[in-house]
Structure formats: C-alpha cells, structure tokens
PDB file of C-alpha atoms in Angstrom:
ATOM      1  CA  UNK A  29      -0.315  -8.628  -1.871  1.00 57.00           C
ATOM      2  CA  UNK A  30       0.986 -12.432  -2.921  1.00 58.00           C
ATOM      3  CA  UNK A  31      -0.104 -11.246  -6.435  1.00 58.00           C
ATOM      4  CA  UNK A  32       0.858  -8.577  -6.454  1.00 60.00           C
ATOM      5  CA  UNK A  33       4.910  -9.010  -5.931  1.00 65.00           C
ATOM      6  CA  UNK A  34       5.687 -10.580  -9.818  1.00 68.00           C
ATOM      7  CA  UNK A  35       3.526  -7.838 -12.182  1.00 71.00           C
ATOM      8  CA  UNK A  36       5.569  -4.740 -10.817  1.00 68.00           C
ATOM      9  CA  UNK A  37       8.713  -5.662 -11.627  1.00 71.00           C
ATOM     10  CA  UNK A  38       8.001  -7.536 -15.118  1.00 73.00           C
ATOM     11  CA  UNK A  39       5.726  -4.251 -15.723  1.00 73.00           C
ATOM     12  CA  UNK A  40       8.441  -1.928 -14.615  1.00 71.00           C
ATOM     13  CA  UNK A  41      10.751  -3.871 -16.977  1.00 72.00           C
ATOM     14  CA  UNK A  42       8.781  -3.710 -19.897  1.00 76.00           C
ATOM     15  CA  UNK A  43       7.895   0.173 -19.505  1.00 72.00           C
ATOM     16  CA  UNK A  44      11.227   1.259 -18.425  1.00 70.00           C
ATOM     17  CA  UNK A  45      13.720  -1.340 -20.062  1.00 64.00           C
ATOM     18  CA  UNK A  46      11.788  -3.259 -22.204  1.00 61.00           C
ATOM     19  CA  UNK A  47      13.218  -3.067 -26.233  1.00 57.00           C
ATOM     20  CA  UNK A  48      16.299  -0.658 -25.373  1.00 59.00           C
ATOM     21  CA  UNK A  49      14.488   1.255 -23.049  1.00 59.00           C
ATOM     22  CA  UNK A  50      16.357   4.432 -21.661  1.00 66.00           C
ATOM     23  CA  UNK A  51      15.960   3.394 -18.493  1.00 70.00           C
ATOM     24  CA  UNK A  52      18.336   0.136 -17.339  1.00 74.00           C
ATOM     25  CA  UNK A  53      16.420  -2.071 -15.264  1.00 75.00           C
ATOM     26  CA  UNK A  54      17.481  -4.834 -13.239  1.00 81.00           C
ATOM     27  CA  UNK A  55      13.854  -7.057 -14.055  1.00 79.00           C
ATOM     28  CA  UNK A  56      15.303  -9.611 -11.534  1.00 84.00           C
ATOM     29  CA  UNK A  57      16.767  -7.524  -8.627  1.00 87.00           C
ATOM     30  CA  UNK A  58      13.715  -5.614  -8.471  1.00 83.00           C
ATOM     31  CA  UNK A  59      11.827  -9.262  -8.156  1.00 83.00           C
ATOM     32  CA  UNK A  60      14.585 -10.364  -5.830  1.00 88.00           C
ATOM     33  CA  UNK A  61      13.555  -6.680  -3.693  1.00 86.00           C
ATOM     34  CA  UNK A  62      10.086  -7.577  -3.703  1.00 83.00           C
ATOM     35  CA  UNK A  63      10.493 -11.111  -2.151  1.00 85.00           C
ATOM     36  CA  UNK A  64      12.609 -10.023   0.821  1.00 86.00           C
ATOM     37  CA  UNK A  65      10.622  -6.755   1.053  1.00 81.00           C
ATOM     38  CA  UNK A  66       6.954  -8.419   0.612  1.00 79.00           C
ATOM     39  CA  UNK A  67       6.593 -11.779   0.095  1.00 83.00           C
ATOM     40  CA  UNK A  68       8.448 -13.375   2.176  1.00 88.00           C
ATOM     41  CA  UNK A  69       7.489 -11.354   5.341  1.00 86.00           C
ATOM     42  CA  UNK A  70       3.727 -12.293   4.230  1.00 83.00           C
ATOM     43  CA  UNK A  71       4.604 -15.743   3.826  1.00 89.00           C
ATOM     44  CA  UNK A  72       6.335 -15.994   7.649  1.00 91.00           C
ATOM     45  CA  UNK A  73       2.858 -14.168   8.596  1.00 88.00           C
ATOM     46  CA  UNK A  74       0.704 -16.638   7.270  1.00 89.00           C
ATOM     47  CA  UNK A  75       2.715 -19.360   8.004  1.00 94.00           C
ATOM     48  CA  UNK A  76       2.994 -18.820  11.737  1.00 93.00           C
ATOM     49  CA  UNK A  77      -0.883 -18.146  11.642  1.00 92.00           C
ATOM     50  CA  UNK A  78      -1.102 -21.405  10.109  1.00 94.00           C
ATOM     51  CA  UNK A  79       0.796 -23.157  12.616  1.00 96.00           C
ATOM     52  CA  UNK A  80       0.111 -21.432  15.905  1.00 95.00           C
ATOM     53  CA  UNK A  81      -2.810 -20.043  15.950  1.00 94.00           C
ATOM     54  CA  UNK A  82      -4.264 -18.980  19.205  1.00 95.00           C
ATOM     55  CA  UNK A  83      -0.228 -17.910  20.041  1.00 94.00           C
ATOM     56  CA  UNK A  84      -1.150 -15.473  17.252  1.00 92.00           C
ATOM     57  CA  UNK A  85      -4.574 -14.940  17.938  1.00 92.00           C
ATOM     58  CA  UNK A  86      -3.375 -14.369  21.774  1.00 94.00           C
ATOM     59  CA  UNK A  87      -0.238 -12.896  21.936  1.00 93.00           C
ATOM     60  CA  UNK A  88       0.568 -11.333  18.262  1.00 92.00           C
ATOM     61  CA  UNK A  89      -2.581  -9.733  17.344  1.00 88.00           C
ATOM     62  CA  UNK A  90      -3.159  -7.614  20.195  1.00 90.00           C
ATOM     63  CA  UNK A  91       0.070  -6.073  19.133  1.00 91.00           C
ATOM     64  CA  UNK A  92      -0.262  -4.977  15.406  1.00 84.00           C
ATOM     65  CA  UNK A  93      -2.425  -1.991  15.760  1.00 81.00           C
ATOM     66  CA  UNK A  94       0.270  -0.382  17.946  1.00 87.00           C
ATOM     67  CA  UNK A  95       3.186  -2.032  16.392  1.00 87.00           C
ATOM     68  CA  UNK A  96       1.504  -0.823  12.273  1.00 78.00           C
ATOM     69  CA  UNK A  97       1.313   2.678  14.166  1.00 78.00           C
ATOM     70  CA  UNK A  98       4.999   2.813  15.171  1.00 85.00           C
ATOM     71  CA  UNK A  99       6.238   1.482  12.247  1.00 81.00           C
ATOM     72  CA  UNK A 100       4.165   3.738   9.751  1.00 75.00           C
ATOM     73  CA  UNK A 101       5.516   6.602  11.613  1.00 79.00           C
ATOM     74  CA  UNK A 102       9.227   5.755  11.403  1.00 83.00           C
ATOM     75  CA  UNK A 103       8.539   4.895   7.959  1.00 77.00           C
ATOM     76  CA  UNK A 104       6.827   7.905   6.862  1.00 77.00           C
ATOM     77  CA  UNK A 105       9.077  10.166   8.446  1.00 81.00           C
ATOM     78  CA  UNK A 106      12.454   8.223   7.664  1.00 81.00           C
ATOM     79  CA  UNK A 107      11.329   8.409   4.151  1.00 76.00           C
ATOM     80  CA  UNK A 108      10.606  12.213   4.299  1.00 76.00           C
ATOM     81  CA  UNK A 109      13.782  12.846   6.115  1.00 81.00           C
ATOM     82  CA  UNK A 110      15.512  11.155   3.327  1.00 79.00           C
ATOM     83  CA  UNK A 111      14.048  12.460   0.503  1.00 78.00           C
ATOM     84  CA  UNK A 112      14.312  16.301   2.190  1.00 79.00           C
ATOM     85  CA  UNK A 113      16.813  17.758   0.202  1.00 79.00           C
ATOM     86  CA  UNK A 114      15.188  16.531  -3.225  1.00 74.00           C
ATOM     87  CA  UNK A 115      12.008  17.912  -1.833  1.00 73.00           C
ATOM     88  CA  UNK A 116      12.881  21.141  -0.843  1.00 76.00           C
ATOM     89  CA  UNK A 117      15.863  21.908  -3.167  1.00 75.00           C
ATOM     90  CA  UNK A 118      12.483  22.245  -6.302  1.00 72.00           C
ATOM     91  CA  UNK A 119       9.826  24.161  -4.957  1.00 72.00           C
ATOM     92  CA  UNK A 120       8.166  22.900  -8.195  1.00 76.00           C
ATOM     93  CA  UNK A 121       9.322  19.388  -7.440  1.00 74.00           C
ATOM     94  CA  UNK A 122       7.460  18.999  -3.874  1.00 76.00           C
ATOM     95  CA  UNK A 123       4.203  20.699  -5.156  1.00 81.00           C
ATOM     96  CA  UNK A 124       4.054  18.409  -8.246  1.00 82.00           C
ATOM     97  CA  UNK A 125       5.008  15.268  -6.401  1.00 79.00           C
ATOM     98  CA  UNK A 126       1.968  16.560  -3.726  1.00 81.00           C
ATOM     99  CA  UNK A 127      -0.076  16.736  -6.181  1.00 86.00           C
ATOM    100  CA  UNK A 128       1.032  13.297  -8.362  1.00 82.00           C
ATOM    101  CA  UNK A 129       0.950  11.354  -4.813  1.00 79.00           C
ATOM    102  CA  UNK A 130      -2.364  12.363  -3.999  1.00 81.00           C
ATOM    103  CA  UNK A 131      -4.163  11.916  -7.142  1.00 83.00           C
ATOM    104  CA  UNK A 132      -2.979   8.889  -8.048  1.00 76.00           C
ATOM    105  CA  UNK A 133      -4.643   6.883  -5.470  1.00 78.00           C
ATOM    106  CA  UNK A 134      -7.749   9.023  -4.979  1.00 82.00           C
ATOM    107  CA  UNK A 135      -8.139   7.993  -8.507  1.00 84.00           C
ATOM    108  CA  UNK A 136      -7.665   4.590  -8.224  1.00 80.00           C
ATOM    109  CA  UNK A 137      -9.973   4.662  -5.279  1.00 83.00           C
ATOM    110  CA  UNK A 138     -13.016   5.782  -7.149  1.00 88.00           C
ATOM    111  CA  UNK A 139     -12.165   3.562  -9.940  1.00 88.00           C
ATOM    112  CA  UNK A 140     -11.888   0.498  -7.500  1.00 86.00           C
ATOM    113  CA  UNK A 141     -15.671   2.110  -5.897  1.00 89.00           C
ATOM    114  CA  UNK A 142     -16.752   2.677  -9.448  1.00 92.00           C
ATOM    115  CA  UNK A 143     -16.084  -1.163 -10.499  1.00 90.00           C
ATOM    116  CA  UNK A 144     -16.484  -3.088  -7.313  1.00 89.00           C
ATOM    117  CA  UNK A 145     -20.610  -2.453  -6.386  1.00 85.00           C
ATOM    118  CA  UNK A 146     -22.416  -1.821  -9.796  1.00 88.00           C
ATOM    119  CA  UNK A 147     -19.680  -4.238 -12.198  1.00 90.00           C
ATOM    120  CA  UNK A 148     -18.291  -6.762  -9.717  1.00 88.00           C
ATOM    121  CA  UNK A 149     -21.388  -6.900  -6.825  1.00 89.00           C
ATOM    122  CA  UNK A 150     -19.330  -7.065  -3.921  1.00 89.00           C
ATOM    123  CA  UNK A 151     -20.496  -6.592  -0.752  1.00 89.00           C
ATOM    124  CA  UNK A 152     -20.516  -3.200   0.815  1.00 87.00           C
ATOM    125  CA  UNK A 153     -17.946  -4.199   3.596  1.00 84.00           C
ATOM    126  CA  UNK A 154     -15.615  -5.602   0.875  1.00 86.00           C
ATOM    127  CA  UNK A 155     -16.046  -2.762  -1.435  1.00 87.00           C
ATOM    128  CA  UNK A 156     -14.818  -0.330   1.704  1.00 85.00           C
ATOM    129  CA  UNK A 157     -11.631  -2.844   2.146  1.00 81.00           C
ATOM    130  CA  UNK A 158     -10.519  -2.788  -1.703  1.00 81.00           C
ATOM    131  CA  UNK A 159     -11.538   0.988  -1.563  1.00 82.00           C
ATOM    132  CA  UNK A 160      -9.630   1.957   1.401  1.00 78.00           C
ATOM    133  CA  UNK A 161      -6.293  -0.614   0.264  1.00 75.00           C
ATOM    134  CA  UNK A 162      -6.500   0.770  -3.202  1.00 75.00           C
ATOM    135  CA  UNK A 163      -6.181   4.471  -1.291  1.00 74.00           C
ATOM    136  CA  UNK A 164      -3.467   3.505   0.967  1.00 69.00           C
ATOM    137  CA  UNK A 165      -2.127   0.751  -0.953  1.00 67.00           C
ATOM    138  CA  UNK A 166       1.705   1.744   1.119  1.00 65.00           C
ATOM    139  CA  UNK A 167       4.235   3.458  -1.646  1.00 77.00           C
ATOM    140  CA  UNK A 168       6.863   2.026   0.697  1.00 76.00           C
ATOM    141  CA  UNK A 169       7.483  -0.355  -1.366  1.00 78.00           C
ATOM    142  CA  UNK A 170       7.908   2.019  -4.311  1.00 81.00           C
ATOM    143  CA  UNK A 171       9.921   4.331  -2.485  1.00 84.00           C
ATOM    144  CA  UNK A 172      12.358   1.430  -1.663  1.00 84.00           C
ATOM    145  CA  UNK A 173      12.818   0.059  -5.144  1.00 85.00           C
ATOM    146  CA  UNK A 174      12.829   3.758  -6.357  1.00 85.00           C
ATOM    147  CA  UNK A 175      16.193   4.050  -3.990  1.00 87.00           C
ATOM    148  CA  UNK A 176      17.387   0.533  -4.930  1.00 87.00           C
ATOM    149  CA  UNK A 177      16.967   0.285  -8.396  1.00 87.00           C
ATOM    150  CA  UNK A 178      16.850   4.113 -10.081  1.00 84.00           C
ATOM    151  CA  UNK A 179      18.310   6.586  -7.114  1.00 83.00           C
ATOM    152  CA  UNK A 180      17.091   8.919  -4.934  1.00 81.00           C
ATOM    153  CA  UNK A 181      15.646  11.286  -7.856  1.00 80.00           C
ATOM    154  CA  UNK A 182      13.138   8.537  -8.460  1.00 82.00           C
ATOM    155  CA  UNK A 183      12.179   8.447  -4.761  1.00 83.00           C
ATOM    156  CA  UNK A 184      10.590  11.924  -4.559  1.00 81.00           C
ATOM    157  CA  UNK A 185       6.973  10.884  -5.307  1.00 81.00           C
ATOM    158  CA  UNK A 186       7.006   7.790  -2.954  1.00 82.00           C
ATOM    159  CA  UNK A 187       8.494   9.734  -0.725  1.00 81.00           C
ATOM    160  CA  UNK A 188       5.515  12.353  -0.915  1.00 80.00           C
ATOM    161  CA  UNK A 189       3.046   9.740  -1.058  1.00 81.00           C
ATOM    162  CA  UNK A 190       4.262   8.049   1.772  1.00 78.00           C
ATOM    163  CA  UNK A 191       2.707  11.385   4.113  1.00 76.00           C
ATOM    164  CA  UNK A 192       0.125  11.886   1.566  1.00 80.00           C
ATOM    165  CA  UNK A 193      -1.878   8.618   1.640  1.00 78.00           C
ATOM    166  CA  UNK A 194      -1.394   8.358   5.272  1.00 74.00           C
ATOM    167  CA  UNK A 195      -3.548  11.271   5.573  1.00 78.00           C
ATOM    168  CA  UNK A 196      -5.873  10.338   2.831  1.00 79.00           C
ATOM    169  CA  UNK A 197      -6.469   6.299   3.598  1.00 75.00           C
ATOM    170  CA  UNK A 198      -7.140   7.571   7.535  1.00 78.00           C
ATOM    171  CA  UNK A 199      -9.446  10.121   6.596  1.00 82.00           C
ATOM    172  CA  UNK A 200     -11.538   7.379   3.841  1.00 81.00           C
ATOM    173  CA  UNK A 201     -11.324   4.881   6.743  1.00 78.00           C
ATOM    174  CA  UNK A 202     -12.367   7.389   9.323  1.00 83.00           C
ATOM    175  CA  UNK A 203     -15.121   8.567   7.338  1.00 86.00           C
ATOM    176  CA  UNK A 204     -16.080   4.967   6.647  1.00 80.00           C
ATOM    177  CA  UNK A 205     -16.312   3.648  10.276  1.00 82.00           C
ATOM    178  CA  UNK A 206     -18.752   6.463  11.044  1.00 87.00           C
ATOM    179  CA  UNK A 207     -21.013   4.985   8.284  1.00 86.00           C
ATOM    180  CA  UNK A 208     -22.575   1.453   9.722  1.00 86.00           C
ATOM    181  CA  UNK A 209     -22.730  -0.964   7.018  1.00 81.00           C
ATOM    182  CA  UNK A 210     -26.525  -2.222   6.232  1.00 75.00           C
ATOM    183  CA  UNK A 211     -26.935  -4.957   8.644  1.00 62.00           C
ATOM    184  CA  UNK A 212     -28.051  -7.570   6.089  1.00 59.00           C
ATOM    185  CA  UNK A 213     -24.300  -7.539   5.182  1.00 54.00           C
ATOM    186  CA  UNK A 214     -22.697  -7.148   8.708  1.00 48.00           C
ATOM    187  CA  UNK A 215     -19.720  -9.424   8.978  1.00 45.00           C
ATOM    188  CA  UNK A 216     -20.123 -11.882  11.625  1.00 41.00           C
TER     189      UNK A 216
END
C-alpha cells in the first residue's frame, strides 16, 4: 500500500498527460489525493500500533472486522448510488464496465498465482494473501480520483468494480479458507 501511493499518479501522468496528452492531469493533486486518502491513514495505523500496542491489540482490533464490513458497505453502495445515472442512462455502458471491472482483477489474480509459487517461491499462505489483495485490491481509491481529478464519466468502472470485486475477492477468500494450507507452512 506505502508503495503503492507515488507510481499511480506519476503513471497516470505520463499515460494521460504526459507530452501534450489529451487528457489534463493534475500529477500533483492526484499525489496530494493519495496521501490524505491512503497514506496517511496507513501511517496513523501503524503508528498507533507502534506506540500502543496491546490498546490496539485489545481494544482496536476486535473492532475492524465489523467496522471493514460497515464501511465496505457504505462505500460500495454510496459509490453505486452515485454513479447510477451514468450506469443506467448506457445499457452498453454498465455491461461493459461489468465486464472491464471483473476481468481486470481476475486477471491480475492469476497472473499474481501464475508468478508468485513457480517464479517467486512464496509460501502457499503468502501466495493466497497477494492472490486474494491483487483480486480485491479496493477501486475506491480509483473511483475517488476518477471523481476528483477527470469527473464522474471516469468513475463508471470504479464504480462497477467497487460491487464487482466485493463479490469476487469474498468468493476467492471463501473458497480459500475451505482449503487448509499444508501444515509444513501453517503460520504460527
């Protein structure tokens, strides 16, 4: 996630603006988005981990599961909501934006399976993590720079994908947790 907060938007500037691009992109309000979208809420995370501990361990982790739920849901369907009357108004639009926001990270799922056991040896309980985040990897973030930074048009897909990997990363990590993992590589 840390890593991942500086490529997007010097890779959506240099595909989208990049030489007199057609597309005007603001390379350092999308950053700027990132940081107060991603960053910095991981950095508070891991920084109150750091310092208190068991108050974390205690009284903040027994939350999250319920408190990931909730929020997924009001994101999910707040981004829906939003992005209704772009969805519906193209018949065309919602099936191809289905159909974009579903691929996409079943794709990048099997590639991440394809290159993490054979090419990169990990372990089989890492290669379901990076599996399973590649999946569901959230396209909130998209959908919010999509409304920021290029208007609600842009949103459509993120918007989709938002409902689409939901369903998809669930079912993966449903299927998953049926599967034990070889004991020899339990986690302890």
């Amino acid at each position: 996630t840390f890593l991942g907060g500086v490529p997007p938007p010097a890779i959506i500037g240099c595909l989208l603006g990049g030489g007199g691009g057609a597309v005007a992109v603001d390379v350092v309000g999308v950053l700027r988005s990132v940081m107060s979208l991603a960053i910095i809420p991981l950095l508070l995370g891991l920084s109150t981990s750091r310092i208190a501990p068991k108050f974390v361990e205690n009284k903040i982790r027994p939350l999250c599961p319920i408190v990931g739920i909730i929020a997924t849901l009001c994101l999910v369907t707040g981004a829906a909501a939003g992005s209704s009357k772009l969805l519906l108004s193209e018949p065309t639009t919602v099936g191809y934006a289905i159909l974009v926001s579903t691929l996409l990270p079943i794709v990048g799922g099997l590639a991440s399976l394809a290159i993490a056991r054979p090419i990169l040896r990990l372990k089989e309980h890492v290669t379901r993590t990076l599996v399973v985040e590649t999946l569901s990897k959230s396209p909130t973030l998209a959908y919010v720079l999509a409304l920021r930074h290029f208007g609600a048009g842009a949103a459509i897909v993120p918007a989709a994908a938002m409902v689409t990997l939901a369903v998809v990363g669930a079912a993966v990590a449903s299927v998953w947790s049926m599967i034990p993992v070889p004991d020899r590589e339990e986690v302890n």
